Amino acid sequence: MDNFELVILLLDATLRTSTPLILAALAGMFSERSGTINLALEGMMLGGAFSAAAVAYYVGNPWAGLLAAIATTICLSLLHGFACITHKGNQVVSGMAINILMSGLTALVGIALFAQGGKTPSLDHASRFQPITLPGADAVADVPVLGSIYSELLSGHNILVYVAFLAVPAAWWVMYRTRFGLRLRAVGENPGAVDTAGIGVVAMRYRAVICSGVLVGMSGAYLSTAQGASFLQDMTAGKGYIALAAMVFGKWRPFPALFACLLFGFLDAAATRMQGVILPGIGEVPVQLVQALPYVLTVVLLAGFIGRATPPKSLGRPYVKER
Amino acid sequence: MSDSVQLPRWIDVGALPLLNLLLALVVSGLVVLAIGESPTQVVEILLYGAFGYEEAWGYTLYYTTNFIFTGLAFAVAFHCGLFNIGAEGQAYVGGLGVILAALYLDFLPFPIMLIVAILAAAVFGAAWAYIPAYLQARRGSHVVITTIMFNFIASSLMVYLLVNVLRPQGSMTPESEQIAEHLRLPFIHDIAATFGIEMASSPLNLSFVYALVCSVLVWLFIWHTRWGYAIRTVGANAVAATYAGIEPGRYIIMAMMISGALSAFMALNEVMGVQHRLLIDFTAGYGFVGIAVALMGRNHPFGIFLAALLFGMLYQGGAELSFEIPTISNDMVVVIQGLVILFTGAMEHMFRPRVTRIYTAWHLRRRAQEAA
């Protein structure tokens, strides 16, 4: 039973650590499926996390924070779009610029507003997303195995965790079962054909980056108002890049990306738990090795050693209407 | 746009980048205003902090040294059409090469050590860049993603090594042992002192001279050798290069390895010149600044030198700034850096149509006047 509980706790932590990755990975997917590389996930996440924490602190309501985060990330998405889609600038450079800009700006504004070394003040109970107990969770808590799976693992998360997991089928449906999704995918594969069909490539790509902004905003808000209780300088700590890696690992598809996020989240949760633990026959596994695994796995996948990851055909290419 | 004329070169490589840089600085000024400080005061303190006194010059040029190396590194890969986002990781691993050489070959005399350290940095940095390069050239994985991943892998690897392997016994801080006194790169003020010139002490050391040497070498390499020509051809059009008998994969690997080696030379300045030991995260984002430096300098060594000087000034002046105005931290420099990358890199074409239109109108009117 002890081991079972340990597994439940580990999986529980996995859900919590993979939530921001799932939202950001879906965000990356919308943008990249339309042909715009989104390296800016990290910076957008930071911007979202900061806005969410600052506004939630002033208003005293996490929902206001969430809206502020989404508004911020939509603005950043539009900036990215303005550079990449309208001015046909380099998408990699634009993404890096937004990441660097937000790393500095969040800290600078944080110091100007709160004078706490770039941190936002701690949020009280009412300004954070609280755990939700699913119906009947307490009643079945004593039922062996299934009871604790339901009450410990599935119940007791905040709303953004559930939103993230529901966003995956939703994204799949939008992407593969709606006209919008069909056009969005087409614009990333063959913008010329889409243009010939009388659909505006630029407008489609802008819509895609806005979708991306909405999702990554939620991811940022989760970090500072659900998982944590304040914004800390550079609190994303590479999660945006991990999400990008998960998206590539999931081959630009919603469900595989979900599993990649869960795998990366699990590795993260395991790394925290494995600190100092000596495994029989192996000895102490360095935490750094576990932490580096998502990156290593992504490189191995990209090298084609475990399946092929084919990006959208016109990814990274601005569309020029006439030559 | 059929009636527009070709822009003269001075507008293309001079005026347009300057216009974009100006815009970046104006927006930075607005940020300063928004957080309730005076931009003119900020500029004053920045300039004084960077150039106002002798010691400041030393610090400015010490930062400049790092930016020259990482800027050159980005530029060499860029000429081959590659985005090497991995300078950070390559410099970090290069630092490992330098410290291993300095700690385990400490019986060598300094001049030999200098060559060994340069080679060690180059080999380690190039090796770290080789893997993403190989994967791009032979297995089709994208160098942008792989170099980002390699930054993180390098970071994990180095933390592991510093905590578990290189940390001296009995020490609690994760850093390596100190380099022996006689193997350290001499400071410029010490060199000046031997000639009887008195200079304020600063971290500026011999690697600044090496950075200038590297700039000249890169210029010669890119524009005056067969390999440089091939690299630029691959960067301009890999398919055309193939038809011209240039095998792109070979040059992609070559450009990336040179790029990795150049990034790693930053470790000479930091590890062998200033810190005298290997520290966690000694690269401190200099690798990313290299992107801004190269983009601003139009990937030409001379432009890179000027851009590196600008960023060296911002870094040193920024340190002074955070000291003078408490609400403005070092992060202001990071903001300026982000804006410079955004406006000179991502939005470089923003003003081009307008400038072309104005220039065309002016040009046509002048020609009409001449005809009349």
XYZ file of C-alpha atoms in Angstrom:
695
model
C 0.000 0.000 0.000
C 2.902 2.256 0.777
C 4.249 1.886 -2.744
C 0.803 2.386 -4.202
C 0.399 5.630 -2.337
C 3.807 6.737 -3.523
C 2.777 6.103 -7.121
C -0.459 8.045 -6.601
C 1.465 10.967 -5.130
C 3.952 10.878 -7.988
C 1.180 10.821 -10.591
C -0.623 13.577 -8.745
C 2.522 15.710 -8.954
C 2.820 14.761 -12.629
C -0.604 16.226 -13.378
C 0.349 19.439 -11.633
C 3.713 19.835 -13.339
C 2.415 18.927 -16.785
C -0.517 21.359 -16.786
C 1.445 24.464 -17.848
C 3.311 22.356 -20.393
C 0.075 21.081 -21.951
C -1.400 24.549 -22.329
C 1.812 25.978 -23.750
C 2.390 23.016 -26.053
C -1.115 23.402 -27.514
C -0.397 27.106 -27.880
C 2.761 26.313 -29.810
C 0.853 23.848 -31.940
C -1.747 26.389 -33.095
C 0.913 28.854 -34.070
C 3.253 26.399 -35.755
C 0.510 24.518 -37.577
C -0.281 27.805 -39.280
C 3.354 28.223 -40.284
C 4.639 30.621 -37.627
C 7.446 29.339 -35.408
C 6.669 30.217 -31.821
C 9.906 30.307 -29.870
C 8.348 33.066 -27.789
C 6.382 30.658 -25.582
C 8.823 31.121 -22.722
C 8.560 34.911 -22.771
C 4.800 34.899 -23.237
C 4.406 32.527 -20.320
C 6.480 34.873 -18.170
C 4.422 37.864 -19.250
C 1.207 35.984 -18.514
C 2.419 34.822 -15.126
C 3.421 38.347 -14.153
C 0.173 39.994 -15.311
C -1.904 37.329 -13.611
C -0.137 37.707 -10.277
C -0.100 41.524 -10.366
C -3.745 41.935 -11.347
C -4.958 39.165 -9.042
C -3.154 40.959 -6.228
C -4.754 44.348 -6.975
C -8.255 43.041 -7.700
C -8.223 40.166 -5.252
C -9.651 37.758 -7.768
C -7.807 35.059 -9.743
C -10.199 35.348 -12.684
C -9.211 38.975 -13.211
C -5.617 37.771 -13.158
C -6.373 35.119 -15.747
C -8.007 37.668 -18.051
C -5.052 40.018 -17.649
C -2.662 37.187 -18.457
C -4.580 36.290 -21.599
C -4.779 39.938 -22.654
C -1.009 40.266 -22.186
C -0.174 37.151 -24.138
C -2.551 38.094 -26.945
C -0.713 41.424 -27.210
C 2.611 39.600 -27.323
C 1.224 37.212 -29.942
C 0.133 40.158 -32.037
C 3.599 41.672 -31.664
C 5.124 38.395 -32.804
C 2.617 38.293 -35.659
C 3.337 41.899 -36.577
C 7.031 41.106 -36.907
C 6.698 37.688 -38.545
C 3.514 37.846 -40.583
C 3.133 41.502 -41.542
C 6.795 42.448 -41.817
C 8.010 38.979 -42.802
C 10.724 39.236 -40.210
C 12.678 36.288 -38.968
C 10.480 34.196 -36.693
C 13.307 32.717 -34.656
C 14.758 36.150 -33.979
C 11.364 37.583 -33.073
C 10.740 34.721 -30.643
C 14.123 35.147 -28.963
C 13.559 38.911 -28.761
C 10.231 38.458 -26.983
C 11.761 35.970 -24.549
C 14.605 38.303 -23.640
C 12.343 41.343 -23.538
C 9.864 39.713 -21.192
C 12.555 38.341 -18.917
C 13.724 41.918 -18.351
C 10.400 43.714 -18.496
C 8.585 41.546 -15.947
C 11.401 42.032 -13.455
C 11.666 45.764 -14.146
C 7.937 46.455 -13.856
C 7.770 44.169 -10.839
C 10.408 46.235 -9.047
C 8.740 49.496 -10.064
C 5.318 48.364 -8.817
C 6.098 46.323 -5.727
C 9.727 47.030 -4.797
C 10.271 43.428 -3.752
C 13.200 42.560 -5.998
C 11.032 41.672 -9.006
C 8.676 39.464 -6.995
C 4.990 40.197 -6.672
C 3.476 40.162 -3.171
C 2.116 36.829 -2.005
C -1.472 36.230 -2.999
C -4.014 35.418 -0.335
C -6.501 32.576 -0.458
C -9.164 34.538 -2.358
C -6.827 35.692 -5.140
C -5.668 32.215 -6.114
C -7.284 29.336 -7.914
C -8.274 26.866 -5.232
C -8.472 23.074 -5.409
C -11.827 21.751 -6.506
C -13.181 18.650 -4.810
C -14.974 16.541 -7.375
C -18.456 15.375 -6.368
C -18.387 12.419 -4.027
C -14.610 12.457 -3.641
C -14.756 12.460 0.145
C -17.359 9.723 0.190
C -15.279 7.249 -1.829
C -11.928 8.157 -0.271
C -11.913 4.997 1.843
C -12.677 2.616 -1.009
C -9.425 0.737 -1.716
C -7.477 1.570 -4.898
C -10.247 3.179 -6.956
C -11.236 5.415 -4.067
C -7.831 6.916 -3.659
C -7.334 7.189 -7.394
C -10.517 9.243 -7.611
C -10.148 11.309 -4.487
C -6.374 11.778 -4.449
C -5.373 11.712 -8.079
C -8.342 13.058 -10.004
C -10.008 15.276 -7.455
C -8.540 18.239 -5.656
C -6.924 20.117 -8.505
C -7.630 23.700 -9.445
C -9.778 24.577 -12.412
C -6.866 25.267 -14.775
C -5.680 21.673 -14.473
C -9.047 20.427 -15.670
C -9.148 23.106 -18.359
C -5.748 21.971 -19.647
C -6.860 18.361 -19.943
C -10.135 19.352 -21.618
C -8.256 21.680 -23.947
C -6.563 18.698 -25.596
C -9.713 17.085 -27.070
C -11.051 20.559 -27.761
C -7.913 21.478 -29.696
C -8.119 18.191 -31.565
C -11.734 18.884 -32.498
C -10.966 22.416 -33.648
C -7.940 21.283 -35.588
C -9.416 18.247 -37.334
C -13.179 18.684 -37.357
C -13.816 22.331 -38.128
C -13.396 24.403 -41.233
C -11.202 26.803 -39.253
C -8.874 23.947 -38.321
C -8.693 22.672 -41.867
C -7.755 26.118 -43.144
C -5.298 26.646 -40.339
C -3.476 23.422 -41.125
C -3.566 24.183 -44.848
C -2.051 27.610 -44.327
C 0.907 26.000 -42.629
C 1.380 23.415 -45.340
C 0.630 25.283 -48.523
C -0.310 28.928 -48.088
C -0.322 29.480 -51.831
C -3.177 27.017 -52.302
C -5.136 28.583 -49.449
C -4.673 32.004 -51.000
C -5.861 30.701 -54.372
C -8.995 29.397 -52.659
C -9.764 32.976 -51.685
C -8.871 32.757 -48.010
C -6.585 35.383 -46.523
C -3.297 33.809 -45.440
C -2.361 36.744 -43.238
C -5.724 36.777 -41.445
C -5.595 33.018 -40.869
C -2.104 33.216 -39.409
C -3.074 36.083 -37.142
C -6.034 34.079 -35.853
C -3.726 31.161 -35.192
C -1.258 33.211 -33.164
C -4.145 34.718 -31.183
C -5.349 31.183 -30.296
C -1.769 30.527 -29.276
C -1.804 33.619 -27.070
C -5.011 32.599 -25.273
C -3.620 29.176 -24.388
C -0.175 30.312 -23.294
C -1.778 33.036 -21.173
C -3.600 30.389 -19.166
C -0.347 28.524 -18.799
C 1.344 31.601 -17.354
C -1.550 32.353 -15.022
C -1.402 28.788 -13.759
C 2.221 29.230 -12.675
C 1.677 32.342 -10.578
C -1.922 32.123 -9.362
C -2.693 28.406 -9.191
C 0.491 26.397 -8.666
C 2.347 29.224 -6.960
C 1.129 32.214 -4.987
C 3.208 34.976 -6.545
C 5.328 35.846 -9.538
C 9.042 35.192 -9.163
C 11.689 36.501 -11.524
C 12.231 34.084 -14.432
C 9.841 31.627 -12.768
C 9.181 29.763 -16.012
C 12.746 28.412 -15.833
C 12.704 26.933 -19.312
C 9.158 25.523 -19.207
C 8.348 27.345 -22.429
C 11.170 25.535 -24.165
C 10.140 22.228 -22.604
C 6.609 22.801 -23.933
C 8.099 23.488 -27.343
C 10.067 20.278 -27.060
C 6.897 18.416 -26.054
C 5.088 19.832 -29.067
C 7.863 18.645 -31.364
C 7.945 15.335 -29.509
C 4.188 15.060 -30.064
C 4.776 15.682 -33.758
C 2.611 18.814 -33.811
C -0.514 16.788 -32.822
C -2.684 17.374 -29.733
C -2.865 13.905 -28.193
C 0.737 12.850 -28.746
C 1.743 16.276 -27.396
C -0.367 15.582 -24.297
C 1.508 12.344 -23.702
C 4.835 14.055 -24.238
C 3.839 16.686 -21.664
C 2.802 13.982 -19.223
C 6.101 12.203 -19.774
C 8.103 15.407 -19.259
C 5.952 16.314 -16.254
C 6.533 12.872 -14.819
C 10.291 13.203 -15.264
C 10.163 16.552 -13.503
C 8.112 15.151 -10.629
C 10.392 12.127 -10.417
C 13.523 14.282 -10.395
C 12.249 16.102 -7.325
C 11.438 12.819 -5.581
C 14.602 11.008 -6.571
C 16.931 13.497 -4.943
C 19.277 11.385 -2.845
C 17.328 8.174 -3.417
C 19.557 5.177 -4.090
C 18.071 2.767 -6.610
C 18.927 -0.931 -6.178
C 21.603 -2.007 -8.641
C 22.008 1.454 -10.187
C 22.992 3.599 -7.254
C 22.119 7.242 -6.976
C 20.788 8.664 -10.237
C 21.970 12.241 -10.708
C 19.002 14.618 -10.601
C 20.560 16.584 -13.422
C 20.370 13.534 -15.671
C 16.635 13.179 -15.088
C 16.172 16.888 -15.616
C 18.035 16.772 -18.907
C 16.098 13.739 -20.193
C 13.270 15.681 -21.928
C 15.834 17.651 -23.891
C 17.844 14.559 -24.745
C 14.715 12.669 -25.797
C 13.635 15.539 -28.045
C 17.037 15.634 -29.724
C 16.916 11.872 -30.239
C 13.426 12.128 -31.718
C 14.412 14.969 -34.009
C 17.331 12.920 -35.227
C 14.784 10.380 -36.409
C 15.876 7.593 -34.089
C 12.375 7.180 -32.639
C 9.990 7.851 -35.474
C 9.969 10.895 -37.655
C 8.779 14.295 -36.601
C 7.785 16.182 -39.719
C 7.035 19.852 -39.150
C 4.394 21.695 -41.200
C 5.843 22.283 -44.659
C 5.880 26.057 -44.692
C 6.876 26.459 -41.050
C 9.116 29.487 -40.699
C 8.425 30.841 -44.174
C 6.629 34.147 -44.408
C 4.054 34.169 -47.164
C 4.774 36.465 -50.061
C 1.687 36.927 -52.175
C 3.321 37.909 -55.438
C 6.845 37.535 -56.639
C 7.162 48.119 -56.443
C 8.368 47.877 -60.016
C 9.102 51.602 -60.267
C 11.380 51.693 -57.234
C 15.117 51.989 -57.540
C 17.826 50.008 -55.787
C 18.726 51.553 -52.435
C 22.343 52.703 -52.208
C 24.555 50.647 -49.940
C 24.944 53.280 -47.240
C 21.194 53.300 -46.654
C 21.028 49.512 -46.681
C 23.833 48.761 -44.201
C 23.995 52.099 -42.412
C 20.845 54.176 -42.291
C 18.254 51.407 -41.978
C 19.913 49.574 -39.051
C 20.504 52.929 -37.352
C 16.857 53.850 -37.810
C 15.820 50.553 -36.232
C 18.302 50.962 -33.399
C 16.983 54.459 -32.783
C 13.448 53.106 -32.564
C 14.591 50.461 -30.062
C 16.203 53.158 -27.935
C 13.133 55.404 -28.146
C 10.918 52.542 -26.958
C 13.427 51.852 -24.170
C 13.090 55.498 -23.202
C 9.329 55.082 -23.066
C 9.782 52.097 -20.759
C 11.918 54.272 -18.476
C 9.211 56.953 -18.545
C 6.537 54.372 -17.809
C 8.238 53.254 -14.621
C 8.472 56.880 -13.546
C 12.099 57.818 -14.161
C 13.668 60.422 -16.388
C 15.174 59.045 -19.618
C 17.685 61.896 -19.919
C 18.988 61.212 -16.432
C 19.223 57.518 -17.285
C 21.233 58.273 -20.427
C 23.531 60.555 -18.451
C 24.219 57.936 -15.796
C 24.627 55.232 -18.440
C 27.214 57.215 -20.356
C 29.052 58.295 -17.248
C 29.008 54.734 -15.915
C 30.374 53.370 -19.163
C 32.936 55.996 -20.157
C 33.063 58.609 -17.414
C 36.196 57.416 -15.656
C 39.161 55.227 -16.418
C 38.021 52.139 -14.541
C 34.674 52.266 -16.330
C 36.430 51.983 -19.689
C 38.107 48.806 -18.527
C 34.827 47.245 -17.481
C 33.094 48.326 -20.690
C 35.805 46.718 -22.810
C 35.782 43.601 -20.627
C 32.077 43.092 -21.411
C 32.764 44.004 -25.023
C 35.229 41.111 -25.218
C 32.510 38.569 -24.400
C 30.123 40.093 -26.911
C 32.697 40.103 -29.697
C 33.205 36.365 -29.258
C 29.532 35.427 -29.077
C 28.620 37.907 -31.825
C 31.253 36.453 -34.159
C 30.029 32.976 -33.274
C 26.466 33.765 -34.256
C 27.600 35.540 -37.426
C 29.717 32.665 -38.758
C 26.806 30.231 -38.418
C 24.439 32.831 -39.851
C 26.518 33.208 -42.989
C 25.815 29.521 -43.529
C 22.087 30.113 -43.027
C 22.088 28.618 -39.527
C 20.699 30.023 -36.304
C 23.084 29.004 -33.609
C 21.080 29.718 -30.473
C 23.516 27.481 -28.613
C 26.391 29.884 -27.904
C 25.468 29.788 -24.249
C 25.939 26.022 -23.997
C 29.005 25.995 -26.225
C 30.699 28.649 -24.102
C 29.782 26.775 -20.939
C 31.298 23.510 -22.179
C 34.254 25.476 -23.562
C 34.832 26.692 -20.027
C 35.142 23.072 -18.980
C 37.938 22.616 -21.521
C 39.776 25.674 -20.218
C 39.505 24.710 -16.573
C 40.525 21.086 -17.171
C 43.604 22.213 -19.058
C 44.509 24.802 -16.440
C 43.996 22.497 -13.464
C 45.534 19.297 -14.778
C 48.370 20.706 -16.906
C 49.426 23.331 -14.376
C 53.106 22.437 -14.797
C 53.151 24.087 -18.248
C 54.733 27.521 -18.642
C 52.305 30.329 -19.416
C 52.892 30.839 -23.167
C 52.347 27.146 -23.868
C 49.403 27.091 -21.498
C 47.812 29.938 -23.410
C 47.921 27.957 -26.646
C 46.700 24.806 -24.890
C 43.816 26.701 -23.289
C 42.787 28.254 -26.608
C 42.867 24.827 -28.213
C 40.991 23.225 -25.333
C 38.260 25.854 -25.471
C 37.993 25.495 -29.237
C 37.858 21.698 -29.127
C 35.246 21.543 -26.355
C 33.074 24.279 -27.848
C 33.315 22.871 -31.345
C 32.549 19.374 -30.113
C 29.414 20.624 -28.362
C 28.336 22.383 -31.574
C 29.236 19.364 -33.694
C 26.299 17.237 -32.548
C 23.539 19.711 -33.494
C 25.489 20.440 -36.692
C 25.732 16.767 -37.578
C 22.034 16.251 -36.822
C 21.098 19.198 -39.028
C 23.370 18.221 -41.868
C 22.839 14.480 -41.930
C 19.581 13.709 -40.155
C 17.490 16.750 -40.967
C 16.712 17.903 -37.456
C 16.490 21.632 -37.058
C 19.531 23.348 -35.589
C 17.442 25.966 -33.760
C 15.596 23.390 -31.663
C 18.621 21.167 -31.112
C 20.905 24.011 -30.032
C 18.253 25.212 -27.559
C 18.045 21.672 -26.187
C 21.835 21.517 -26.035
C 21.926 24.683 -23.942
C 19.804 22.964 -21.333
C 21.722 19.702 -21.566
C 24.988 21.611 -21.135
C 23.560 23.390 -18.134
C 22.530 20.110 -16.449
C 25.816 18.455 -17.319
C 27.885 21.317 -15.962
C 25.896 21.549 -12.739
C 26.471 17.834 -12.270
C 30.188 18.152 -12.938
C 30.625 21.200 -10.725
C 28.697 19.702 -7.823
C 30.004 16.169 -7.995
C 33.343 16.156 -9.797
C 35.088 19.509 -9.925
C 34.155 20.830 -6.518
C 37.219 20.682 -4.265
C 36.909 18.458 -1.200
C 35.546 20.239 1.818
C 34.087 23.105 -0.184
C 30.348 23.655 -0.137
C 30.050 26.005 -3.116
C 29.704 24.333 -6.508
C 32.734 25.817 -8.221
C 36.079 24.477 -9.346
C 39.459 25.044 -7.777
C 41.369 28.218 -8.613
C 43.751 28.377 -11.523
C 47.393 28.663 -10.502
C 48.644 32.236 -10.301
C 51.143 32.005 -13.146
C 48.574 30.570 -15.584
C 46.068 33.419 -15.371
C 45.657 35.777 -18.306
C 47.392 39.029 -17.421
C 45.206 42.066 -16.847
C 45.736 44.997 -19.192
C 46.514 47.280 -16.243
C 49.253 44.882 -15.131
C 50.714 44.783 -18.632
C 50.604 48.579 -18.765
C 52.305 48.750 -15.376
C 55.296 46.773 -16.634
C 55.739 49.481 -19.257
C 55.476 52.090 -16.551
C 52.004 53.251 -17.549
C 49.617 53.587 -14.665
C 46.052 52.413 -15.310
C 43.055 51.904 -13.063
C 42.545 48.217 -12.332
C 39.672 46.495 -14.113
C 38.881 42.970 -15.304
C 40.008 43.861 -18.819
C 42.611 41.267 -19.802
C 44.615 39.912 -22.685
C 41.596 38.115 -24.166
C 40.365 41.476 -25.484
C 43.342 41.500 -27.814
C 42.573 37.919 -28.789
C 38.966 38.938 -29.552
C 40.258 41.575 -31.975
C 42.557 39.007 -33.560
C 39.599 36.642 -33.934
C 37.573 39.410 -35.583
C 40.232 39.871 -38.242
C 40.561 36.108 -38.701
C 36.802 35.710 -39.125
C 36.768 38.543 -41.660
C 39.578 36.879 -43.616
C 37.915 33.490 -43.335
C 34.438 34.533 -44.461
C 35.403 36.843 -47.323
C 38.842 35.733 -48.399
C 38.962 31.942 -48.330
C 37.396 29.206 -50.408
C 35.691 27.772 -47.330
C 34.186 31.114 -46.419
C 32.895 31.466 -49.943
C 31.376 28.009 -49.810
C 29.777 28.745 -46.443
C 28.198 31.939 -47.769
C 27.006 30.103 -50.874
C 25.315 27.429 -48.749
C 23.775 30.167 -46.628
C 22.464 32.038 -49.634
C 21.009 29.026 -51.381
C 21.785 25.479 -50.351
C 20.216 23.990 -53.467
C 22.215 26.221 -55.795
C 25.323 25.361 -53.791
C 24.717 21.677 -54.429
C 24.514 22.315 -58.189
C 27.730 24.289 -57.964
C 29.444 21.237 -56.516
C 29.457 22.460 -52.925
C 28.209 19.851 -50.531
C 26.092 21.795 -47.978
C 26.359 19.255 -45.143
C 30.130 19.590 -44.954
C 30.014 23.346 -44.677
C 27.114 23.339 -42.237
C 29.244 21.220 -39.918
C 32.299 23.392 -40.524
C 30.462 26.652 -39.852
C 28.835 25.328 -36.696
C 32.111 23.989 -35.308
C 33.851 27.308 -35.899
C 30.865 29.012 -34.322
C 31.083 26.728 -31.284
C 34.815 27.374 -30.947
C 34.301 31.156 -31.090
C 31.602 30.975 -28.425
C 33.931 28.938 -26.267
C 36.630 31.616 -26.420
C 34.368 33.634 -24.161
C 35.510 31.223 -21.464
C 39.079 32.488 -21.905
C 37.935 35.926 -20.820
C 35.708 34.737 -18.001
C 37.425 31.637 -16.627
C 41.098 32.226 -17.359
C 41.038 36.015 -17.335
C 38.693 37.170 -14.595
C 37.084 34.524 -12.359
C 40.114 32.181 -12.361
C 37.825 29.242 -11.669
C 34.738 27.659 -13.223
C 31.501 29.068 -11.816
C 27.918 27.936 -12.231
C 26.273 29.847 -15.101
C 29.326 31.980 -15.782
C 27.948 32.486 -19.292
C 25.187 34.697 -17.779
C 23.252 35.218 -21.006
C 26.223 36.567 -23.001
C 25.461 33.912 -25.601
C 22.035 35.385 -26.235
C 23.386 38.933 -26.404
C 25.605 37.640 -29.205
C 22.489 37.273 -31.339
C 21.661 40.962 -30.875
C 25.268 41.959 -31.470
C 25.534 40.001 -34.715
C 22.176 41.182 -36.035
C 22.987 44.788 -35.272
C 26.454 44.466 -36.749
C 25.014 42.951 -39.926
C 27.174 39.872 -39.323
C 30.308 41.745 -40.293
C 33.231 41.706 -37.825
C 33.545 45.488 -37.868
C 29.840 45.959 -37.269
C 30.028 43.322 -34.554
C 32.829 45.235 -32.855
C 30.728 48.413 -32.787
C 27.625 46.562 -31.576
C 29.653 44.719 -28.936
C 31.000 48.041 -27.742
C 27.447 49.380 -27.496
C 26.360 46.401 -25.436
C 29.516 46.542 -23.331
C 28.597 50.143 -22.608
C 25.019 49.178 -21.764
C 26.185 46.430 -19.415
C 28.692 48.554 -17.567
C 26.501 51.667 -17.601
C 23.562 49.527 -16.530
C 25.460 48.326 -13.481
C 26.088 51.948 -12.530
C 22.450 52.739 -13.221
C 21.085 50.087 -10.874
C 23.444 51.484 -8.259
C 22.257 55.083 -8.726
C 18.517 54.596 -9.293
C 17.109 51.788 -7.151
C 13.934 51.362 -9.204
C 15.994 50.633 -12.300
C 17.744 47.309 -12.035
C 20.111 45.555 -14.402
C 16.986 44.208 -16.038
C 16.714 47.517 -17.911
C 19.682 46.372 -19.968
C 17.924 43.088 -20.673
C 14.874 45.056 -21.869
C 16.994 47.217 -24.170
C 18.672 44.088 -25.463
C 15.297 42.483 -26.226
C 14.086 45.617 -27.993
C 17.264 45.866 -30.043
C 16.880 42.255 -31.175
C 13.215 42.877 -31.935
C 13.666 46.035 -33.977
C 16.999 45.411 -35.685
C 16.458 41.683 -36.142
C 12.842 40.685 -36.403
C 11.493 43.955 -37.762
C 14.463 44.919 -39.900
C 12.256 45.290 -42.953
C 9.750 47.549 -41.253
C 11.052 50.828 -42.627
C 12.398 49.496 -45.895
C 9.278 50.016 -48.065
C 8.794 53.540 -46.754
C 12.462 54.489 -47.075
C 12.543 52.990 -50.563
C 9.499 55.046 -51.547
C 10.986 58.264 -50.212
C 14.348 57.579 -51.802
C 12.713 56.700 -55.128
C 10.659 59.876 -55.167
C 13.738 61.951 -54.373
C 15.817 60.099 -56.941
C 13.246 60.520 -59.712
C 12.750 64.184 -58.980
C 16.486 64.800 -59.126
C 16.767 62.960 -62.394
C 13.879 64.977 -63.802
C 15.625 68.177 -62.739
C 18.848 67.062 -64.383
C 17.012 66.301 -67.610
C 15.351 69.707 -67.621
